[in-house]
PDB file of C-alpha atoms in Angstrom:
ATOM      1  CA  MET A   1     122.059 123.750 163.720  1.00 89.00           C
ATOM      2  CA  SER A   2     125.510 122.787 164.958  1.00 95.00           C
ATOM      3  CA  GLU A   3     127.335 119.638 163.923  1.00 96.00           C
ATOM      4  CA  ILE A   4     128.024 117.558 167.037  1.00 97.00           C
ATOM      5  CA  GLU A   5     130.698 114.868 167.232  1.00 96.00           C
ATOM      6  CA  ARG A   6     131.381 112.680 170.283  1.00 95.00           C
ATOM      7  CA  ARG A   7     134.850 111.273 170.893  1.00 94.00           C
ATOM      8  CA  GLY A   8     134.672 109.342 174.137  1.00 92.00           C
ATOM      9  CA  GLU A   9     134.161 111.888 176.921  1.00 91.00           C
ATOM     10  CA  GLN A  10     134.824 114.786 174.575  1.00 96.00           C
ATOM     11  CA  VAL A  11     132.056 116.545 172.637  1.00 98.00           C
ATOM     12  CA  ILE A  12     133.033 118.665 169.643  1.00 98.00           C
ATOM     13  CA  VAL A  13     130.486 121.275 168.550  1.00 98.00           C
ATOM     14  CA  LYS A  14     130.876 122.942 165.180  1.00 98.00           C
ATOM     15  CA  PRO A  15     128.386 125.848 164.831  1.00 97.00           C
ATOM     16  CA  GLY A  16     129.245 126.258 161.125  1.00 96.00           C
ATOM     17  CA  GLN A  17     128.009 129.860 161.203  1.00 96.00           C
ATOM     18  CA  ASP A  18     128.707 133.184 162.869  1.00 97.00           C
ATOM     19  CA  LEU A  19     127.976 133.352 166.601  1.00 98.00           C
ATOM     20  CA  VAL A  20     126.145 136.669 166.655  1.00 98.00           C
ATOM     21  CA  ALA A  21     123.029 138.021 168.336  1.00 97.00           C
ATOM     22  CA  SER A  22     120.587 136.717 165.702  1.00 96.00           C
ATOM     23  CA  MET A  23     122.061 133.194 165.728  1.00 95.00           C
ATOM     24  CA  THR A  24     123.016 132.716 169.369  1.00 95.00           C
ATOM     25  CA  PRO A  25     119.689 131.712 171.029  1.00 95.00           C
ATOM     26  CA  GLU A  26     119.633 128.389 169.148  1.00 96.00           C
ATOM     27  CA  PHE A  27     123.336 127.777 169.848  1.00 97.00           C
ATOM     28  CA  ARG A  28     122.805 128.409 173.558  1.00 97.00           C
ATOM     29  CA  LYS A  29     120.018 125.824 173.615  1.00 97.00           C
ATOM     30  CA  GLU A  30     122.257 123.248 171.911  1.00 97.00           C
ATOM     31  CA  LEU A  31     125.011 123.785 174.470  1.00 97.00           C
ATOM     32  CA  ARG A  32     122.496 123.636 177.318  1.00 97.00           C
ATOM     33  CA  VAL A  33     121.284 120.213 176.148  1.00 97.00           C
ATOM     34  CA  LEU A  34     124.873 118.876 176.002  1.00 97.00           C
ATOM     35  CA  LEU A  35     125.665 120.221 179.474  1.00 97.00           C
ATOM     36  CA  ASP A  36     122.451 118.754 180.892  1.00 96.00           C
ATOM     37  CA  GLU A  37     123.454 115.393 179.398  1.00 95.00           C
ATOM     38  CA  GLY A  38     126.606 115.563 181.535  1.00 95.00           C
ATOM     39  CA  CYS A  39     129.228 116.734 179.025  1.00 96.00           C
ATOM     40  CA  ARG A  40     132.430 117.740 180.899  1.00 96.00           C
ATOM     41  CA  ASP A  41     134.863 118.240 178.015  1.00 97.00           C
ATOM     42  CA  LEU A  42     133.399 120.605 175.453  1.00 97.00           C
ATOM     43  CA  VAL A  43     135.265 121.699 172.326  1.00 98.00           C
ATOM     44  CA  ILE A  44     133.885 124.484 170.128  1.00 98.00           C
ATOM     45  CA  ASP A  45     135.212 124.185 166.582  1.00 98.00           C
ATOM     46  CA  LEU A  46     135.067 127.588 164.870  1.00 98.00           C
ATOM     47  CA  VAL A  47     136.288 126.360 161.488  1.00 97.00           C
ATOM     48  CA  ASP A  48     133.389 127.960 159.572  1.00 96.00           C
ATOM     49  CA  THR A  49     132.772 130.868 161.956  1.00 97.00           C
ATOM     50  CA  GLU A  50     133.962 134.266 160.742  1.00 97.00           C
ATOM     51  CA  MET A  51     132.451 136.498 163.419  1.00 98.00           C
ATOM     52  CA  ILE A  52     131.599 136.391 167.119  1.00 98.00           C
ATOM     53  CA  ASP A  53     130.006 139.323 168.888  1.00 98.00           C
ATOM     54  CA  SER A  54     129.535 139.891 172.630  1.00 97.00           C
ATOM     55  CA  VAL A  55     126.286 137.882 172.584  1.00 97.00           C
ATOM     56  CA  GLY A  56     128.119 134.903 171.078  1.00 97.00           C
ATOM     57  CA  LEU A  57     130.925 135.304 173.608  1.00 97.00           C
ATOM     58  CA  GLY A  58     128.254 135.328 176.332  1.00 96.00           C
ATOM     59  CA  ALA A  59     126.994 131.922 175.163  1.00 97.00           C
ATOM     60  CA  LEU A  60     130.513 130.471 175.370  1.00 97.00           C
ATOM     61  CA  ILE A  61     131.072 132.010 178.802  1.00 96.00           C
ATOM     62  CA  ALA A  62     127.763 130.594 180.064  1.00 96.00           C
ATOM     63  CA  ALA A  63     128.905 127.116 178.982  1.00 97.00           C
ATOM     64  CA  TYR A  64     132.346 127.693 180.521  1.00 96.00           C
ATOM     65  CA  ASN A  65     130.791 128.761 183.834  1.00 96.00           C
ATOM     66  CA  SER A  66     128.525 125.695 183.933  1.00 96.00           C
ATOM     67  CA  LEU A  67     131.449 123.384 183.120  1.00 96.00           C
ATOM     68  CA  SER A  68     133.717 125.018 185.707  1.00 95.00           C
ATOM     69  CA  LYS A  69     131.186 124.320 188.456  1.00 95.00           C
ATOM     70  CA  LYS A  70     131.337 120.612 187.551  1.00 93.00           C
ATOM     71  CA  GLY A  71     135.120 120.463 187.124  1.00 95.00           C
ATOM     72  CA  GLY A  72     134.791 120.366 183.331  1.00 96.00           C
ATOM     73  CA  LYS A  73     136.564 122.340 180.636  1.00 95.00           C
ATOM     74  CA  LEU A  74     135.823 124.281 177.481  1.00 96.00           C
ATOM     75  CA  SER A  75     138.226 124.705 174.554  1.00 97.00           C
ATOM     76  CA  VAL A  76     137.956 126.657 171.331  1.00 97.00           C
ATOM     77  CA  ILE A  77     139.713 125.341 168.233  1.00 97.00           C
ATOM     78  CA  ASN A  78     140.212 126.615 164.671  1.00 97.00           C
ATOM     79  CA  ALA A  79     139.641 130.261 165.628  1.00 97.00           C
ATOM     80  CA  SER A  80     140.522 132.705 162.855  1.00 97.00           C
ATOM     81  CA  ALA A  81     143.262 135.239 163.596  1.00 97.00           C
ATOM     82  CA  ASN A  82     140.621 137.942 164.082  1.00 97.00           C
ATOM     83  CA  ILE A  83     138.547 135.860 166.481  1.00 97.00           C
ATOM     84  CA  HIS A  84     141.664 134.782 168.362  1.00 97.00           C
ATOM     85  CA  GLY A  85     142.507 138.482 168.650  1.00 97.00           C
ATOM     86  CA  LEU A  86     139.055 139.166 170.100  1.00 97.00           C
ATOM     87  CA  PHE A  87     139.527 136.443 172.741  1.00 96.00           C
ATOM     88  CA  LYS A  88     142.862 138.023 173.649  1.00 95.00           C
ATOM     89  CA  THR A  89     141.504 141.572 173.705  1.00 94.00           C
ATOM     90  CA  THR A  90     138.670 140.530 176.013  1.00 94.00           C
ATOM     91  CA  ARG A  91     141.121 138.353 178.040  1.00 93.00           C
ATOM     92  CA  LEU A  92     138.865 135.355 177.664  1.00 94.00           C
ATOM     93  CA  ASP A  93     141.870 133.387 176.417  1.00 93.00           C
ATOM     94  CA  LYS A  94     142.969 133.350 180.086  1.00 92.00           C
ATOM     95  CA  HIS A  95     139.933 131.230 180.948  1.00 90.00           C
ATOM     96  CA  PHE A  96     139.596 128.776 178.118  1.00 87.00           C
ATOM     97  CA  ASN A  97     142.143 127.391 175.729  1.00 91.00           C
ATOM     98  CA  VAL A  98     141.886 128.975 172.262  1.00 94.00           C
ATOM     99  CA  THR A  99     143.867 127.676 169.299  1.00 92.00           C
ATOM    100  CA  ASN A 100     144.212 129.157 165.836  1.00 87.00           C
ATOM    101  CA  ALA A 101     142.954 127.815 162.542  1.00 74.00           C
TER     102      ALA A 101
ATOM    103  CA  MET B   1     116.283 147.107 156.983  1.00 96.00           C
ATOM    104  CA  ILE B   2     115.928 149.943 154.522  1.00 97.00           C
ATOM    105  CA  VAL B   3     118.813 151.722 152.810  1.00 97.00           C
ATOM    106  CA  THR B   4     117.849 155.398 152.959  1.00 97.00           C
ATOM    107  CA  ALA B   5     120.926 156.854 151.220  1.00 96.00           C
ATOM    108  CA  GLN B   6     124.007 155.447 149.585  1.00 95.00           C
ATOM    109  CA  ASP B   7     127.036 156.626 147.629  1.00 96.00           C
ATOM    110  CA  PRO B   8     130.600 155.240 147.404  1.00 94.00           C
ATOM    111  CA  HIS B   9     131.593 157.011 150.651  1.00 95.00           C
ATOM    112  CA  GLN B  10     128.442 156.846 152.695  1.00 97.00           C
ATOM    113  CA  LEU B  11     125.641 154.521 153.663  1.00 98.00           C
ATOM    114  CA  GLU B  12     122.494 155.345 155.599  1.00 98.00           C
ATOM    115  CA  MET B  13     120.150 152.663 156.848  1.00 98.00           C
ATOM    116  CA  SER B  14     117.036 152.360 158.974  1.00 98.00           C
ATOM    117  CA  LEU B  15     116.580 149.183 160.998  1.00 98.00           C
ATOM    118  CA  ASP B  16     113.488 147.569 162.471  1.00 96.00           C
ATOM    119  CA  ALA B  17     113.324 145.998 165.948  1.00 92.00           C
ATOM    120  CA  TYR B  18     114.760 142.565 165.099  1.00 93.00           C
ATOM    121  CA  MET B  19     118.299 141.297 165.646  1.00 95.00           C
ATOM    122  CA  SER B  20     118.291 139.838 162.114  1.00 96.00           C
ATOM    123  CA  GLU B  21     118.258 143.446 160.860  1.00 97.00           C
ATOM    124  CA  VAL B  22     121.804 143.782 162.236  1.00 98.00           C
ATOM    125  CA  ASP B  23     122.970 141.027 159.881  1.00 98.00           C
ATOM    126  CA  LEU B  24     121.513 142.885 156.884  1.00 98.00           C
ATOM    127  CA  ALA B  25     123.072 146.206 157.930  1.00 98.00           C
ATOM    128  CA  CYS B  26     126.460 144.516 158.380  1.00 98.00           C
ATOM    129  CA  LYS B  27     126.200 142.961 154.921  1.00 97.00           C
ATOM    130  CA  LYS B  28     125.566 146.378 153.334  1.00 98.00           C
ATOM    131  CA  THR B  29     128.395 147.972 155.310  1.00 98.00           C
ATOM    132  CA  ARG B  30     130.741 145.202 154.228  1.00 97.00           C
ATOM    133  CA  GLU B  31     129.852 146.017 150.601  1.00 97.00           C
ATOM    134  CA  LEU B  32     130.627 149.712 151.214  1.00 96.00           C
ATOM    135  CA  LEU B  33     134.064 148.922 152.650  1.00 96.00           C
ATOM    136  CA  VAL B  34     134.972 146.322 150.036  1.00 96.00           C
ATOM    137  CA  GLY B  35     133.866 148.753 147.316  1.00 94.00           C
ATOM    138  CA  ALA B  36     136.188 151.380 148.792  1.00 94.00           C
ATOM    139  CA  GLY B  37     139.091 148.881 148.975  1.00 93.00           C
ATOM    140  CA  LEU B  38     139.081 148.933 152.780  1.00 92.00           C
ATOM    141  CA  GLU B  39     139.020 145.223 153.606  1.00 91.00           C
ATOM    142  CA  GLY B  40     141.912 145.560 156.080  1.00 92.00           C
ATOM    143  CA  ARG B  41     139.777 146.292 159.141  1.00 95.00           C
ATOM    144  CA  LEU B  42     136.601 144.650 157.935  1.00 96.00           C
ATOM    145  CA  PHE B  43     136.336 142.324 160.953  1.00 97.00           C
ATOM    146  CA  ASP B  44     136.876 145.188 163.413  1.00 98.00           C
ATOM    147  CA  VAL B  45     134.308 147.458 161.733  1.00 98.00           C
ATOM    148  CA  ILE B  46     131.651 144.771 161.511  1.00 98.00           C
ATOM    149  CA  LEU B  47     132.271 143.751 165.137  1.00 98.00           C
ATOM    150  CA  VAL B  48     131.919 147.342 166.367  1.00 98.00           C
ATOM    151  CA  LEU B  49     128.853 147.940 164.181  1.00 98.00           C
ATOM    152  CA  ARG B  50     127.226 144.766 165.528  1.00 98.00           C
ATOM    153  CA  GLU B  51     127.819 145.811 169.136  1.00 98.00           C
ATOM    154  CA  ALA B  52     126.428 149.299 168.571  1.00 98.00           C
ATOM    155  CA  LEU B  53     123.355 148.060 166.672  1.00 98.00           C
ATOM    156  CA  ASN B  54     122.702 145.221 169.145  1.00 97.00           C
ATOM    157  CA  ASN B  55     122.668 147.772 171.970  1.00 97.00           C
ATOM    158  CA  ALA B  56     120.463 150.221 170.073  1.00 98.00           C
ATOM    159  CA  ILE B  57     117.840 147.596 169.197  1.00 97.00           C
ATOM    160  CA  ARG B  58     117.954 145.594 172.425  1.00 96.00           C
ATOM    161  CA  HIS B  59     118.642 148.205 175.109  1.00 95.00           C
ATOM    162  CA  GLY B  60     117.753 151.473 173.347  1.00 96.00           C
ATOM    163  CA  ASN B  61     114.521 150.490 171.630  1.00 97.00           C
ATOM    164  CA  ARG B  62     113.952 147.422 173.859  1.00 96.00           C
ATOM    165  CA  CYS B  63     113.053 145.448 170.719  1.00 95.00           C
ATOM    166  CA  THR B  64     109.818 147.431 170.516  1.00 95.00           C
ATOM    167  CA  GLU B  65     108.011 146.859 167.243  1.00 94.00           C
ATOM    168  CA  GLY B  66     107.706 150.095 165.271  1.00 95.00           C
ATOM    169  CA  LYS B  67     110.737 151.718 166.868  1.00 97.00           C
ATOM    170  CA  ARG B  68     113.618 152.117 164.458  1.00 98.00           C
ATOM    171  CA  VAL B  69     117.362 152.545 164.619  1.00 98.00           C
ATOM    172  CA  SER B  70     119.131 154.788 162.142  1.00 98.00           C
ATOM    173  CA  CYS B  71     122.680 154.005 161.158  1.00 98.00           C
ATOM    174  CA  ARG B  72     125.054 156.108 159.077  1.00 98.00           C
ATOM    175  CA  CYS B  73     128.523 154.960 158.011  1.00 98.00           C
ATOM    176  CA  ARG B  74     130.636 157.648 156.403  1.00 98.00           C
ATOM    177  CA  LEU B  75     134.180 157.411 155.035  1.00 96.00           C
ATOM    178  CA  GLU B  76     136.126 160.591 155.809  1.00 93.00           C
ATOM    179  CA  GLY B  77     139.680 160.316 154.475  1.00 88.00           C
ATOM    180  CA  ASN B  78     141.369 157.623 156.563  1.00 88.00           C
ATOM    181  CA  ASP B  79     138.541 157.483 159.064  1.00 94.00           C
ATOM    182  CA  LEU B  80     135.210 155.740 159.206  1.00 97.00           C
ATOM    183  CA  ALA B  81     132.514 157.488 161.226  1.00 98.00           C
ATOM    184  CA  ILE B  82     129.575 155.384 162.395  1.00 98.00           C
ATOM    185  CA  GLU B  83     126.530 157.127 163.841  1.00 98.00           C
ATOM    186  CA  ILE B  84     123.765 155.079 165.444  1.00 98.00           C
ATOM    187  CA  GLU B  85     120.577 156.589 166.836  1.00 98.00           C
ATOM    188  CA  ASP B  86     117.675 154.787 168.471  1.00 98.00           C
ATOM    189  CA  GLU B  87     114.200 155.988 169.486  1.00 97.00           C
ATOM    190  CA  GLY B  88     114.537 154.958 173.108  1.00 96.00           C
ATOM    191  CA  GLU B  89     114.734 157.040 176.255  1.00 95.00           C
ATOM    192  CA  GLY B  90     118.522 157.074 176.359  1.00 95.00           C
ATOM    193  CA  PHE B  91     120.590 156.081 179.394  1.00 94.00           C
ATOM    194  CA  ASP B  92     123.173 157.369 181.834  1.00 92.00           C
ATOM    195  CA  TRP B  93     126.161 156.441 179.677  1.00 92.00           C
ATOM    196  CA  MET B  94     128.905 158.241 181.600  1.00 89.00           C
ATOM    197  CA  PRO B  95     129.469 155.533 184.279  1.00 88.00           C
ATOM    198  CA  CYS B  96     129.438 152.839 181.589  1.00 87.00           C
ATOM    199  CA  LEU B  97     132.259 154.271 179.486  1.00 84.00           C
ATOM    200  CA  ASP B  98     135.149 152.884 181.524  1.00 81.00           C
ATOM    201  CA  ARG B  99     133.346 149.967 183.134  1.00 83.00           C
ATOM    202  CA  GLN B 100     135.090 146.641 182.731  1.00 84.00           C
ATOM    203  CA  PRO B 101     132.932 143.514 182.718  1.00 85.00           C
ATOM    204  CA  GLU B 102     133.609 140.844 185.332  1.00 85.00           C
ATOM    205  CA  ALA B 103     136.157 138.349 183.981  1.00 82.00           C
ATOM    206  CA  VAL B 104     133.621 135.620 183.176  1.00 86.00           C
ATOM    207  CA  SER B 105     130.411 137.625 183.151  1.00 89.00           C
ATOM    208  CA  GLU B 106     128.028 136.464 180.431  1.00 87.00           C
ATOM    209  CA  CYS B 107     127.038 139.993 179.438  1.00 88.00           C
ATOM    210  CA  GLY B 108     128.219 143.601 179.538  1.00 87.00           C
ATOM    211  CA  ARG B 109     131.075 143.318 177.029  1.00 92.00           C
ATOM    212  CA  GLY B 110     129.615 145.334 174.139  1.00 94.00           C
ATOM    213  CA  MET B 111     130.685 148.732 175.366  1.00 94.00           C
ATOM    214  CA  SER B 112     134.233 147.661 176.242  1.00 94.00           C
ATOM    215  CA  ILE B 113     134.637 145.944 172.854  1.00 96.00           C
ATOM    216  CA  MET B 114     133.554 149.138 171.082  1.00 97.00           C
ATOM    217  CA  ARG B 115     135.982 151.171 173.177  1.00 95.00           C
ATOM    218  CA  MET B 116     138.884 148.820 172.437  1.00 95.00           C
ATOM    219  CA  TYR B 117     138.350 148.704 168.669  1.00 97.00           C
ATOM    220  CA  THR B 118     137.632 152.395 167.984  1.00 97.00           C
ATOM    221  CA  THR B 119     139.625 155.618 168.184  1.00 97.00           C
ATOM    222  CA  SER B 120     136.716 157.538 169.689  1.00 97.00           C
ATOM    223  CA  MET B 121     133.264 156.872 171.069  1.00 96.00           C
ATOM    224  CA  GLU B 122     130.834 159.693 171.889  1.00 97.00           C
ATOM    225  CA  PHE B 123     127.244 159.736 173.098  1.00 97.00           C
ATOM    226  CA  ASN B 124     124.852 162.657 172.886  1.00 97.00           C
ATOM    227  CA  GLY B 125     123.654 163.930 176.263  1.00 96.00           C
ATOM    228  CA  LYS B 126     120.518 161.780 176.315  1.00 97.00           C
ATOM    229  CA  GLY B 127     122.429 158.644 175.389  1.00 97.00           C
ATOM    230  CA  ASN B 128     120.377 157.538 172.388  1.00 98.00           C
ATOM    231  CA  ARG B 129     122.908 158.574 169.737  1.00 98.00           C
ATOM    232  CA  LEU B 130     126.396 157.116 169.525  1.00 98.00           C
ATOM    233  CA  THR B 131     129.200 158.248 167.223  1.00 98.00           C
ATOM    234  CA  LEU B 132     132.157 155.932 166.716  1.00 98.00           C
ATOM    235  CA  ARG B 133     135.314 156.648 164.766  1.00 98.00           C
ATOM    236  CA  MET B 134     137.805 154.158 163.438  1.00 97.00           C
ATOM    237  CA  ARG B 135     141.115 154.726 161.646  1.00 96.00           C
ATOM    238  CA  MET B 136     141.019 152.722 158.431  1.00 93.00           C
ATOM    239  CA  GLY B 137     144.447 153.432 156.947  1.00 79.00           C
TER     240      GLY B 137
END
């Protein structure tokens, strides 16, 4: 279960685990709840995440798409060099802000 | 997940129809690479392996209980060969090889990720066996 911190309008979600196919259904549900509550500024903190696969990326993109429709934004912080590389390779860094660990 | 064969250069596994099996197979493959002193591309290998196994279980075998996926990782000099075979009906893979996902599509990235992180990617005619090669050195 992700650690969730609220700083004013901003919600910081720290999954604390890899975002891969076996783990992603629960993570998707957590994001869905936050979006349904009206979150518009979502930050995903990947400090303890070593791996993201295409299923995990799909969960982030789903949140990004929902936020975009409402004028909100999604950022990724503390991405490892490898994960940052994956965001670049898939060009997802063009759509949400990704910063390194 | 069952390890069916293992030596310092090769690992063969058989996976059941659950996504958690992918995590176990990745853990064993990580051990193979670390044991061979090949940590340099660990992230890339595990990412590619995850994508291939996710597809085999989810799309190939359609998560059908009783259907298995076989996975063989073999170190050949500077290369790693990964062979994944499922018990599904296969698919028309040719049009998918060069397909790019929509910029913010939620799915359809697995194949392009595998293509970008490997030196070669080959399907058998039926489309239920995939061979991936990666340069490790």
